[in-house]
Tab-separated table of C-alpha atoms and ligand atoms in Angstrom:
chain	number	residue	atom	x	y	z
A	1	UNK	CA	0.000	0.000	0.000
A	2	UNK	CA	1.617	2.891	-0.873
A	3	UNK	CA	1.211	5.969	1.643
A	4	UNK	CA	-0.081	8.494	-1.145
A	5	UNK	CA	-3.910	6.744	-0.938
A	6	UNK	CA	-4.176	8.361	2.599
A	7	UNK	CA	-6.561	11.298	3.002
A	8	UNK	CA	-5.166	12.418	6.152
A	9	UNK	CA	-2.827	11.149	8.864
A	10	UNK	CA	-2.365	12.772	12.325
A	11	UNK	CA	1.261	11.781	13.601
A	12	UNK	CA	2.319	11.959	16.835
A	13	UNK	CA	0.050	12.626	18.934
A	14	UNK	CA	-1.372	10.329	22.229
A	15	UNK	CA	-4.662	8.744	21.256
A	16	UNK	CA	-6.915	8.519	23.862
A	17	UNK	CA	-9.851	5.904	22.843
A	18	UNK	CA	-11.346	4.615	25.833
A	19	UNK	CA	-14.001	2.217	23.847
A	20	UNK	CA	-10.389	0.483	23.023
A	21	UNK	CA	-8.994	0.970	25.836
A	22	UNK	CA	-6.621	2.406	24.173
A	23	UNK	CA	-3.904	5.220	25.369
A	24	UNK	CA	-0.657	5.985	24.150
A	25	UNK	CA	1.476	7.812	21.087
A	26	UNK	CA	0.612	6.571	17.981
A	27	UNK	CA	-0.338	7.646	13.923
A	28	UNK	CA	-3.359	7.315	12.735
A	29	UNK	CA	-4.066	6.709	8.828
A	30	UNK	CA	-7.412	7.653	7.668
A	31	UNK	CA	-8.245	6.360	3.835
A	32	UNK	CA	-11.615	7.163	1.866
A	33	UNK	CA	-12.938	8.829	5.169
A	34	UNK	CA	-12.581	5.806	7.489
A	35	UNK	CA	-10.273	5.305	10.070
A	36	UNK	CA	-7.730	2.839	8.105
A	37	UNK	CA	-5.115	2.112	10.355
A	38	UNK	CA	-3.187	3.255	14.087
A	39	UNK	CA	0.222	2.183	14.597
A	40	UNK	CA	2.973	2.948	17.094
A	41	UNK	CA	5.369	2.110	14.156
A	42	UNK	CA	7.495	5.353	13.737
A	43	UNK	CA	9.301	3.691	10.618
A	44	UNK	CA	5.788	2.666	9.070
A	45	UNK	CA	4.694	6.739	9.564
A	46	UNK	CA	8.227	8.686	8.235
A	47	UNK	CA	7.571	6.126	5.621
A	48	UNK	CA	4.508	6.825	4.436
A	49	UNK	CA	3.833	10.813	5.391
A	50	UNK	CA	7.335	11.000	3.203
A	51	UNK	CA	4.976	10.529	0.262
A	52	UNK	CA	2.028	12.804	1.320
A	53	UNK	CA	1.571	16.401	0.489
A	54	UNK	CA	2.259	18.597	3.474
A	55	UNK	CA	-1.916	19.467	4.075
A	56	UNK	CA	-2.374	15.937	3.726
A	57	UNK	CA	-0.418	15.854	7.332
A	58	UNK	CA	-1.436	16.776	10.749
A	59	UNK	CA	1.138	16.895	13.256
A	60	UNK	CA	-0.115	16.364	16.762
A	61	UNK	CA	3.062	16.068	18.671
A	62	UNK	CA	1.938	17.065	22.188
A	63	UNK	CA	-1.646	16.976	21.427
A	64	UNK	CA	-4.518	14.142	22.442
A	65	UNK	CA	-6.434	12.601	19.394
A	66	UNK	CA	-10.292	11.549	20.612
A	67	UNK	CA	-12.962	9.570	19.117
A	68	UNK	CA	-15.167	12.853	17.709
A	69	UNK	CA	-17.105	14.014	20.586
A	70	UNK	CA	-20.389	13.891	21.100
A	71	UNK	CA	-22.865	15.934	22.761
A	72	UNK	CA	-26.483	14.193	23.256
A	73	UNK	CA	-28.120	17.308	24.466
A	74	UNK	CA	-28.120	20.426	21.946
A	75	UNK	CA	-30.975	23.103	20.737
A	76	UNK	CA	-30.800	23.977	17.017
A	77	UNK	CA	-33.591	26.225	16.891
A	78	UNK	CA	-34.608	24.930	13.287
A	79	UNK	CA	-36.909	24.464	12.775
A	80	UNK	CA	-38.789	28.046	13.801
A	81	UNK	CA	-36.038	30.214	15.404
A	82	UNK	CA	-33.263	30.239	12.710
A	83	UNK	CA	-32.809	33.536	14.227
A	84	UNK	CA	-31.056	32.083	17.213
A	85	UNK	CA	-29.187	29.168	15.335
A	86	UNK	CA	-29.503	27.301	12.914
A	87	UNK	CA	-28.631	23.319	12.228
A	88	UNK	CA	-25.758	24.640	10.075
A	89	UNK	CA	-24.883	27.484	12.125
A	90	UNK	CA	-24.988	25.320	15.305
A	91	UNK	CA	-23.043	22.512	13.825
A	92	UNK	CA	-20.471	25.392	12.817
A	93	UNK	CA	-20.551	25.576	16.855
A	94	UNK	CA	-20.293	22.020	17.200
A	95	UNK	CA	-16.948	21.581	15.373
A	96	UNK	CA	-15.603	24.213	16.913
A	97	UNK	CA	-16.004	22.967	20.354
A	98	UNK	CA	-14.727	20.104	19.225
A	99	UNK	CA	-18.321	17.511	18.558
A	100	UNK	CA	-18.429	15.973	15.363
A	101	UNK	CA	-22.082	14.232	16.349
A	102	UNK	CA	-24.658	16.444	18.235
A	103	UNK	CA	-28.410	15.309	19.511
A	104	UNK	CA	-31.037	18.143	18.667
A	105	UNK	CA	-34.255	18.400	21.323
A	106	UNK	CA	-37.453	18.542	19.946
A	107	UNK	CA	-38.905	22.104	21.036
A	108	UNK	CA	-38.634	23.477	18.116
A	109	UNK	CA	-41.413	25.028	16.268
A	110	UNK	CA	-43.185	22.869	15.050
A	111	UNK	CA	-42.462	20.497	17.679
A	112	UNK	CA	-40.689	17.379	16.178
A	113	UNK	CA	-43.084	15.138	17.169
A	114	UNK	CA	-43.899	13.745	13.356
A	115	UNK	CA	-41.942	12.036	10.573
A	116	UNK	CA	-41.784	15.004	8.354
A	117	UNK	CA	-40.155	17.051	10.876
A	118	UNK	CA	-37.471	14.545	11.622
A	119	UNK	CA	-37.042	14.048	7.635
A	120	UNK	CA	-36.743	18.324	7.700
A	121	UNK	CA	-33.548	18.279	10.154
A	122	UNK	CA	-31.792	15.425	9.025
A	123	UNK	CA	-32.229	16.680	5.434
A	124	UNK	CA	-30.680	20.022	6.620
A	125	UNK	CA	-28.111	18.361	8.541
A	126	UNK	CA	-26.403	16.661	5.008
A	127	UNK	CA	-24.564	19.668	4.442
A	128	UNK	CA	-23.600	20.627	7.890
A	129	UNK	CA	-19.886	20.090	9.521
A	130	UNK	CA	-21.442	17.481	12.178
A	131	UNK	CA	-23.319	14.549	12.325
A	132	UNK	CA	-27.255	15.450	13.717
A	133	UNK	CA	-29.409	12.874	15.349
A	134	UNK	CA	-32.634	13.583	16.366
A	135	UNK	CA	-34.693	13.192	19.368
A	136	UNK	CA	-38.095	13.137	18.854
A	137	UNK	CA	-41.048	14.365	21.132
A	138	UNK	CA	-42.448	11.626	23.651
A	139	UNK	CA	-45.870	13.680	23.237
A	140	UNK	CA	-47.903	15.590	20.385
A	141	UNK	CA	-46.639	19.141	20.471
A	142	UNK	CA	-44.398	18.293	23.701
A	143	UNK	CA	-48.130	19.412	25.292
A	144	UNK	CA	-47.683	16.106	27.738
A	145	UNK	CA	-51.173	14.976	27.045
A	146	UNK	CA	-50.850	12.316	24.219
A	147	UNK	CA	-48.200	10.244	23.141
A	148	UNK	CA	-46.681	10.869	19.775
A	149	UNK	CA	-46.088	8.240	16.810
A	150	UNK	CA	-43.103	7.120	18.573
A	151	UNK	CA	-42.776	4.301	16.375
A	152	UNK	CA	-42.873	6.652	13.076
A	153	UNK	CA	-40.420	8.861	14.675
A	154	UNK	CA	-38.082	6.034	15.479
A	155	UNK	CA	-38.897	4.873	11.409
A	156	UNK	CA	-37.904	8.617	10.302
A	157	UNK	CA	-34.764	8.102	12.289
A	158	UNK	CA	-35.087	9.305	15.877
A	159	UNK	CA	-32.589	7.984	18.128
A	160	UNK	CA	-34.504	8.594	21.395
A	161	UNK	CA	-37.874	10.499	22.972
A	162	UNK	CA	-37.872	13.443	25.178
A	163	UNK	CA	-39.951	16.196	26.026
A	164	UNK	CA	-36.974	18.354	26.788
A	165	UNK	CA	-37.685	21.978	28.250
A	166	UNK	CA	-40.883	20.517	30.366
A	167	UNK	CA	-41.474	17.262	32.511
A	168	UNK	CA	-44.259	14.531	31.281
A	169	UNK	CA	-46.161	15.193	34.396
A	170	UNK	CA	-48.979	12.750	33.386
A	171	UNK	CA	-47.187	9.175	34.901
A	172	UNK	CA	-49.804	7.248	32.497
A	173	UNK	CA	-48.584	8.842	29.904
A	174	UNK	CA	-44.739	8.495	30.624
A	175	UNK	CA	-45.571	4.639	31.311
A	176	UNK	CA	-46.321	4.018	27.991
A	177	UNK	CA	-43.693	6.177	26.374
A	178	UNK	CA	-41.224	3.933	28.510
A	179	UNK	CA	-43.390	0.634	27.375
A	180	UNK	CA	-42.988	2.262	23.506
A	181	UNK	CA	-39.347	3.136	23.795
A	182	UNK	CA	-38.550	-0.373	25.141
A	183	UNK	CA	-40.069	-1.696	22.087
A	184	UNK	CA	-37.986	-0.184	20.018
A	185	UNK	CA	-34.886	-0.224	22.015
A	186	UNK	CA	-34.451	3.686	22.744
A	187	UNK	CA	-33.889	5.803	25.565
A	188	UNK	CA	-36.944	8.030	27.189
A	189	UNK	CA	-34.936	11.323	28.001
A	190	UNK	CA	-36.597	12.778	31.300
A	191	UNK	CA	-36.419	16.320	32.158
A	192	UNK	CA	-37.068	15.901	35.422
A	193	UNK	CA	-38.719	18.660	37.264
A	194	UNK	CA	-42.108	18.416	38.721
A	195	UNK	CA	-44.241	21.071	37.664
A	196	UNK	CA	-46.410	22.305	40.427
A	197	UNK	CA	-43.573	22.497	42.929
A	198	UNK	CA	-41.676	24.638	40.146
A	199	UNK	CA	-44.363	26.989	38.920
A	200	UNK	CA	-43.271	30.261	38.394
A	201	UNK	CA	-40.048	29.517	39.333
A	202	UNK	CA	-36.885	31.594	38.032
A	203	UNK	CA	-33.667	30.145	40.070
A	204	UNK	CA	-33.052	27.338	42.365
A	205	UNK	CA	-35.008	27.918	46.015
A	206	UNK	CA	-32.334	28.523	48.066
A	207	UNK	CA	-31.105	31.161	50.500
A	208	UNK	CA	-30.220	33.103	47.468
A	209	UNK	CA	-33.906	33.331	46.508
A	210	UNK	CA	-34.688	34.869	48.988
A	211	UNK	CA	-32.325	37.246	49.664
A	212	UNK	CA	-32.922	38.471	45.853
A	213	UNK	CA	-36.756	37.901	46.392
A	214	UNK	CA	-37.303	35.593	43.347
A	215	UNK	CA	-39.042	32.918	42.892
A	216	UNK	CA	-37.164	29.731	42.964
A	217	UNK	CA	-37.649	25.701	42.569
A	218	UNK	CA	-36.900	23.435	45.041
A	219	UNK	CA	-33.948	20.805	44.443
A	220	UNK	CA	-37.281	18.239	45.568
A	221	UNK	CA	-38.866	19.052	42.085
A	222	UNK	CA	-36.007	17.632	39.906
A	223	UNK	CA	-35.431	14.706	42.709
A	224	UNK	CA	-38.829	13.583	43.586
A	225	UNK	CA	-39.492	13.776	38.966
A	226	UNK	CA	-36.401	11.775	38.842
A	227	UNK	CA	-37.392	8.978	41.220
A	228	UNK	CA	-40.821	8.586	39.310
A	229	UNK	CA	-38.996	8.502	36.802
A	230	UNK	CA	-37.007	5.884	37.640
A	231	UNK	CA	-39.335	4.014	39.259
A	232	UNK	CA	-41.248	3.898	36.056
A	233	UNK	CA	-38.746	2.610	34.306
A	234	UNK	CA	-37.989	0.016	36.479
A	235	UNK	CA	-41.935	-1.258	36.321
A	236	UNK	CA	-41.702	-1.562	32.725
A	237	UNK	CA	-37.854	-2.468	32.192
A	238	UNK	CA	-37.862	0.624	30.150
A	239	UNK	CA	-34.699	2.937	30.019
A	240	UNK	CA	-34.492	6.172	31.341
A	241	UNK	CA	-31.767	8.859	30.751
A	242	UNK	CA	-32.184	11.696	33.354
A	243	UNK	CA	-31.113	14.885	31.581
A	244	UNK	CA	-28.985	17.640	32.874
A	245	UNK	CA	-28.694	16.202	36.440
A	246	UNK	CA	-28.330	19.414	38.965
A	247	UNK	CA	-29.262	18.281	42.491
A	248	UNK	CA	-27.286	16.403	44.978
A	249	UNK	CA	-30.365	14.470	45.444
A	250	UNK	CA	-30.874	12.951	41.703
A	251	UNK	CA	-27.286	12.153	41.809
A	252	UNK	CA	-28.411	10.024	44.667
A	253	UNK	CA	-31.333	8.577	43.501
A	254	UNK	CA	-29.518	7.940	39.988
A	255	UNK	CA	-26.682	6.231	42.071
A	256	UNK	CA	-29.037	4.342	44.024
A	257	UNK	CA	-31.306	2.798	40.586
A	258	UNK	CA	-28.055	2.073	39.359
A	259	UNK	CA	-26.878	-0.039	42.389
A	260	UNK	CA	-30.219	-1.804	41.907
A	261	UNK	CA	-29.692	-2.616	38.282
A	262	UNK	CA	-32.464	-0.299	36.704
A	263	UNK	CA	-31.011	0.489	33.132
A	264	UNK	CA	-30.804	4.758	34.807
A	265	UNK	CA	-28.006	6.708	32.991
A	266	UNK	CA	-27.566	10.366	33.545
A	267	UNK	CA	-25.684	13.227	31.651
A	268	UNK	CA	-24.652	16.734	33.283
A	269	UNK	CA	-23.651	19.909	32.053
A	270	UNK	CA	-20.578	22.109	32.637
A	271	UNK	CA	-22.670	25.082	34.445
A	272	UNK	CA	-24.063	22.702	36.639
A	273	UNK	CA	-20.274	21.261	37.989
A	274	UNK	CA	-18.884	24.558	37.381
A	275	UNK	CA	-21.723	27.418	38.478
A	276	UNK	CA	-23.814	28.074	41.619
A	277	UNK	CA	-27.048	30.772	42.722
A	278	UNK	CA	-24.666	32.912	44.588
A	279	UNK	CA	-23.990	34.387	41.214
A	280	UNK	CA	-26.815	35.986	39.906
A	281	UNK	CA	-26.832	38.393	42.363
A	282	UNK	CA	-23.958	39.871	41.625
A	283	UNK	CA	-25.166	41.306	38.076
A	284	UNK	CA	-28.128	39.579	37.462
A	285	UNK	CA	-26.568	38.106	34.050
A	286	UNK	CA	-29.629	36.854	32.101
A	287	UNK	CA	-27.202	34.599	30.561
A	288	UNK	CA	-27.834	32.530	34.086
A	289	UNK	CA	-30.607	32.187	34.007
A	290	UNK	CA	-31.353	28.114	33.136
A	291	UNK	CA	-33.746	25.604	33.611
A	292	UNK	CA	-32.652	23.323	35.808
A	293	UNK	CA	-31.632	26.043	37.706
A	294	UNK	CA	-28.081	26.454	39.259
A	295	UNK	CA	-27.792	24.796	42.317
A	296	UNK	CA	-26.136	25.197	45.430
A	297	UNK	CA	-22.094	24.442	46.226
A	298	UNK	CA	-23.348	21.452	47.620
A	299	UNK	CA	-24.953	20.624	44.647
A	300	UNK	CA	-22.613	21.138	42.525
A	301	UNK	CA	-19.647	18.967	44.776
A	302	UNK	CA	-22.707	16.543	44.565
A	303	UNK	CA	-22.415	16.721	40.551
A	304	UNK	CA	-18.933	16.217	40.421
A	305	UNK	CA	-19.057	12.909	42.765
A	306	UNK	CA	-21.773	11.784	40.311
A	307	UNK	CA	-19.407	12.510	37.648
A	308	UNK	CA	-16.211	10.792	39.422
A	309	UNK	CA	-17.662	8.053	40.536
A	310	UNK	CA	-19.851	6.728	37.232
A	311	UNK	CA	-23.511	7.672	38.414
A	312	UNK	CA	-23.346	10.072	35.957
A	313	UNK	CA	-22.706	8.552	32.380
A	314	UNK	CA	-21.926	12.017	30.082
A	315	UNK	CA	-21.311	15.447	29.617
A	316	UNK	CA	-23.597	17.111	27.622
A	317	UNK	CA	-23.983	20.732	26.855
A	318	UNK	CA	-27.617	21.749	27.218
A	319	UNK	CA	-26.879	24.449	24.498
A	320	UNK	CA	-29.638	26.327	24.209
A	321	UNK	CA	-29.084	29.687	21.926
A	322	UNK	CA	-31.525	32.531	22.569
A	323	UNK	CA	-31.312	36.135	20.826
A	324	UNK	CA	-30.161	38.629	22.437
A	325	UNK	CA	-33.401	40.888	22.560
A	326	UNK	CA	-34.761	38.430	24.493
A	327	UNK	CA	-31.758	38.238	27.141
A	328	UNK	CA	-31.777	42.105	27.362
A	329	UNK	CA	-34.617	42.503	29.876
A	330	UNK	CA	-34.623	41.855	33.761
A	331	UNK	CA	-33.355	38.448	34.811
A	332	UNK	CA	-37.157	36.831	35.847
A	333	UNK	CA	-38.311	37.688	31.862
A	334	UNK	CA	-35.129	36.014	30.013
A	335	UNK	CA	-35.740	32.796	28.740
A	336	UNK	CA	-34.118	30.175	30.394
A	337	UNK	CA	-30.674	28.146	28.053
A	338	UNK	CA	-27.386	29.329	27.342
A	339	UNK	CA	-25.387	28.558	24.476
A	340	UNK	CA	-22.492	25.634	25.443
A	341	UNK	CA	-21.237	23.796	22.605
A	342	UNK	CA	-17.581	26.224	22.365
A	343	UNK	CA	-16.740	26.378	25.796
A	344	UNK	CA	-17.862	22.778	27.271
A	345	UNK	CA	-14.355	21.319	26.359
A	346	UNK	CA	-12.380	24.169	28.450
A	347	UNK	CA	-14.635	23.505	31.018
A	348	UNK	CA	-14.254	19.434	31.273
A	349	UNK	CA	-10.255	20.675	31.337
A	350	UNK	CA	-10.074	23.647	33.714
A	351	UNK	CA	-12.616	22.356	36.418
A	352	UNK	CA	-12.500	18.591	36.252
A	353	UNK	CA	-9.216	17.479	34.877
A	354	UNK	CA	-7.228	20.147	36.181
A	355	UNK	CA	-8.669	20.167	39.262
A	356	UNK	CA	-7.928	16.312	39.771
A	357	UNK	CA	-11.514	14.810	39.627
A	358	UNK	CA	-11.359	12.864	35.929
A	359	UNK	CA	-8.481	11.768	33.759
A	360	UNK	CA	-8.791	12.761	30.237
A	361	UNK	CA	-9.710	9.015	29.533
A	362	UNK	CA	-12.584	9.043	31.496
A	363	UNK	CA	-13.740	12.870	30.410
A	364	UNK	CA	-13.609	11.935	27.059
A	365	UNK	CA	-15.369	8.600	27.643
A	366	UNK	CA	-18.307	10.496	29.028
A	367	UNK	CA	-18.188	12.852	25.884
A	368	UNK	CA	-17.694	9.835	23.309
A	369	UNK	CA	-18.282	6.310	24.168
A	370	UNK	CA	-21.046	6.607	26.967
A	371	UNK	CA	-23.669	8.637	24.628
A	372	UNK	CA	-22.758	6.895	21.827
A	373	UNK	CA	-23.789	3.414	23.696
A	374	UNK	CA	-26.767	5.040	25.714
A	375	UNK	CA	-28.281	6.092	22.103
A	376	UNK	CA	-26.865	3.485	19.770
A	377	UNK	CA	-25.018	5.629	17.586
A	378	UNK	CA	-22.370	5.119	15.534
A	379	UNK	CA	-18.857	6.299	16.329
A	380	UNK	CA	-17.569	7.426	19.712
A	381	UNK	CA	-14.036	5.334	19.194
A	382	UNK	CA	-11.182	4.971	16.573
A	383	UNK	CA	-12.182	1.901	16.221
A	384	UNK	CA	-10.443	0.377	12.340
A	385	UNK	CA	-13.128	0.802	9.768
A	386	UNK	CA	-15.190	3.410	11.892
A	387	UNK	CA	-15.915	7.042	10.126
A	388	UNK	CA	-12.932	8.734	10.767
A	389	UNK	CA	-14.826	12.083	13.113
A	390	UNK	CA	-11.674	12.859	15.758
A	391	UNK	CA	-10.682	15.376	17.619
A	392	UNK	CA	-7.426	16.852	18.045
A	393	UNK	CA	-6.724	18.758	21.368
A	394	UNK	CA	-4.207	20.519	22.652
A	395	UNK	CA	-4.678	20.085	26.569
A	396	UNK	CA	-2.194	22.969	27.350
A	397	UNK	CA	-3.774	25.613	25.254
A	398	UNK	CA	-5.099	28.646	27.022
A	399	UNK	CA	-7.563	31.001	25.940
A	400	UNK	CA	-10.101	33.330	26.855
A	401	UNK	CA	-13.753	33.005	25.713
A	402	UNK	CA	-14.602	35.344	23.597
A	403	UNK	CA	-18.321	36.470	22.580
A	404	UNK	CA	-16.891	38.121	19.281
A	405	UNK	CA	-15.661	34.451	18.351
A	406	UNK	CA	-18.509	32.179	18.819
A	407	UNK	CA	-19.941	30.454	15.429
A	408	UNK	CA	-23.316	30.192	17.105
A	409	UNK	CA	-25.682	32.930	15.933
A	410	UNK	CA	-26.158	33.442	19.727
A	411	UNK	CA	-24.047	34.839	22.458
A	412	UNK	CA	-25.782	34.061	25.646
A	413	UNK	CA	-23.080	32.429	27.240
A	414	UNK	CA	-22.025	33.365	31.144
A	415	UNK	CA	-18.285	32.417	30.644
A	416	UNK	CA	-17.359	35.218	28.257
A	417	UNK	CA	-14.153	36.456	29.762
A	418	UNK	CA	-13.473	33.227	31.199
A	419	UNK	CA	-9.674	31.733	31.060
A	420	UNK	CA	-9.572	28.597	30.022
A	421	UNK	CA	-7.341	25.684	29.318
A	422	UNK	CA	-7.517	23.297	26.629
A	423	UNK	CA	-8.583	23.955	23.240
A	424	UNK	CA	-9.841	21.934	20.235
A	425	UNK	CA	-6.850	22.436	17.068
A	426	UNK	CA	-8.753	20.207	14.704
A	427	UNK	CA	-12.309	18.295	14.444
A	428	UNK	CA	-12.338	15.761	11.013
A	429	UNK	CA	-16.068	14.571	10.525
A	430	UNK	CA	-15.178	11.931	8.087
A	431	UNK	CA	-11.658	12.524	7.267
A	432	UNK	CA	-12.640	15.887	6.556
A	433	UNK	CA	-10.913	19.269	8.365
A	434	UNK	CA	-14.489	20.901	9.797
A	435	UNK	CA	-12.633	22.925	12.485
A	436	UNK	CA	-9.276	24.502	12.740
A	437	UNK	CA	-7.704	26.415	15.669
A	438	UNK	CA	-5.968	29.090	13.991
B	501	LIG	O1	-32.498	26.290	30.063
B	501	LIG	C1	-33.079	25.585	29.270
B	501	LIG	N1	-33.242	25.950	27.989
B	501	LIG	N2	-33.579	24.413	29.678
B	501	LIG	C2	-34.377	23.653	28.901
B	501	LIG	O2	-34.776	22.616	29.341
B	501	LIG	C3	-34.728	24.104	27.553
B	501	LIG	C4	-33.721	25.033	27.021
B	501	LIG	C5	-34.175	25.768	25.789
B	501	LIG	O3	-34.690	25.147	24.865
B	501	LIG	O4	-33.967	26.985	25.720
């Protein structure tokens, strides 16, 4: 085989695959956009990058190579508010952060609770720079009063139900969803948050609350909808994926269905290890405001145990773009979301690895591997013969996010002018350069 057939090889660099359990320097070869071969044969790679062309070459000397990441919890907007992304603006966002697959929620407008609407994104997704899979609606309209063709949505290509953005407060109702998704093998993703303790609700109930005199929701609504939740899933032998985990108590009750051997998985997101209520009072940044709500410290320490000890499966971003008209009123009229596909890698690297809680193997198995085995999608390792998405990170790169550089179309994001460490150089959705650090 003569080296000139490659596409692309990245030399040098330590590949971190945890699928493979796989860690050390090697090259990797990538040939008609599959990953074609990894070696830690320096002779085989000065032979065969001698014959390349120089952008055929990617030298990663002191950088990780991932699987692509994933991120099983993202808002695209489209369709409805293209205004505040789109699927190729947000997939622009994607690959720079460093995700090469991304999971869109269903509260979009119309809801995607149909076939046509899944056929819509994923036909808008062909010419984007990352892999979309959908997540349909568990009810019509995400209303929570009847369940929607879940086995159409799964035919059109839906990798899982949620009614993401409210909770399926009807138990009937998520019983069957659960009874449904088993049937077809996918995951019912639960935002858990019980409604009637919530109402009206604007932060996390807390001492914070009421020293700003807001509204808040207690910790008990997300733990007391996650236990139904689980519980529900247990009755039926369902699975249940608790999104964006925020309470010290859900970690527990995930932990605890876990220990019992109810299929329970769990994702979290970086504001939720990284962010607490004491600071919206400082400026009352819209861009904090987020549903679930930011917790308390011990929350948060709560989050990161989850995280560090395997109750919690994934990382996932909860980006949620909103337009900035809407973020400049008072803090209780902002809608809740901010944007988190560019800055959730610095994150995982400033406030969990740096700070001693994960390894890069097991950050990047909770941004790869775990989703990708939760929701049965392809990719997540270098695995020969697999599409060749990776990422290429330089773990030592520091850099300060920026509003002015974000690809999403919206800026509601409450780290602008945070430092961070670590930094995506390249993202390759099928042997192809989508992203580059520059
Ligand atoms: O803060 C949030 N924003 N939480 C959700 O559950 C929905 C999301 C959105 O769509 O804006």
């Amino acid at each position: 085989m003569s080296g000139v057939d490659y596409d692309l090889v990245i030399t040098g660099g330590r590949v971190i695959d945890p699928a493979l359990g796989f860690g050390r320097e090697a090259d990797v070869y990538i040939k008609a956009g599959k990953i074609d071969e990894i070696t830690t044969d320096v002779d085989k790679s000065a032979r065969a990058v001698a014959k390349l062309p120089g952008d055929k070459i990617i030298d990663a000397s002191g950088s990780l190579v991932v699987p692509g990441l994933i991120d099983m919890h993202v808002h695209l907007r489209e369709p409805g508010r293209e205004d505040k992304e789109t699927i190729v603006s947000g997939c622009r966002a994607a690959a720079a952060g460093g995700f090469t697959s991304v999971c869109c929620m269903p509260n979009t407008d119309p809801v995607i609770d149909n076939q046509e609407t899944v056929k819509f994104v994923l036909s808008r997704a062909e010419e984007a720079d990352a892999n979309v899979y959908v997540i349909g609606a568990i009810t019509k309209m995400s209303k929570g009063r009847e369940l929607a063709e879940i086995g159409d949505l799964v035919k059109a290509g839906a990798v899982a139900i949620s009614d993401d953005g409210g909770f399926v407060q009807n138990p009937e109702i998520m019983r069957r969803a659960l009874e449904y998704a088993r049937m077809f093998d996918i995951p019912v993703i639960s935002h858990a948050e019980d409604r009637f303790l919530s109402a009206g609700a604007v932060m996390n109930e807390s001492f914070q609350s009421s020293r700003l005199g807001m509204k808040g929701s207690p910790a008990v609504a997300e733990v007391i909808a996650v236990l139904r939740d689980i519980k529900l899933a247990e009755f039926v032998g369902g699975r249940v994926h608790i999104a964006h985990v925020s309470t010290a108590g859900a970690v527990g009750a995930v932990r605890a269905a876990k220990a019992e051997g109810v299929y329970a998985t769990a994702e979290a997101c970086p504001h939720h290890f990284t962010l607490t209520d004491e600071e919206i009072g400082k400026e009352f940044s819209t861009s904090l405001r987020v549903n679930p709500p930011l917790r308390t410290q011990k929350d948060v320490e709560a989050v990161i145990e989850g995280l560090v000890d395997g109750t919690i499966d994934c990382i996932a971003s909860d980006h949620a773009p909103h337009a900035e008209e809407e973020k400049d009123v008072e803090f209780d009229q902002a809608p809740p979301g901010m944007i988190g596909l560019e800055t959730t890698l610095g994150l995982v690297k400033t406030r969990l690895i740096d700070r001693g809680y994960l390894n890069w193997a097991d950050a990047i198995r909770k941004m790869t591997y775990n989703p990708a085995r939760i929701l049965k999608l392809p990719g997540g390792t270098l695995e020969i013969g697999s599409a060749a998405d990776i990422t290429v990170i330089d773990p030592e790169y520091r850099w300060t996010v920026s509003e002015k550089k974000f690809r999403s179309k919206s800026k509601n994001s409450p780290f602008v002018g945070w430092k961070l460490k670590g930094k995506v150089e390249y993202t390759i959705l099928g042997g192809r350069v989508v992203f580059q650090n520059k």
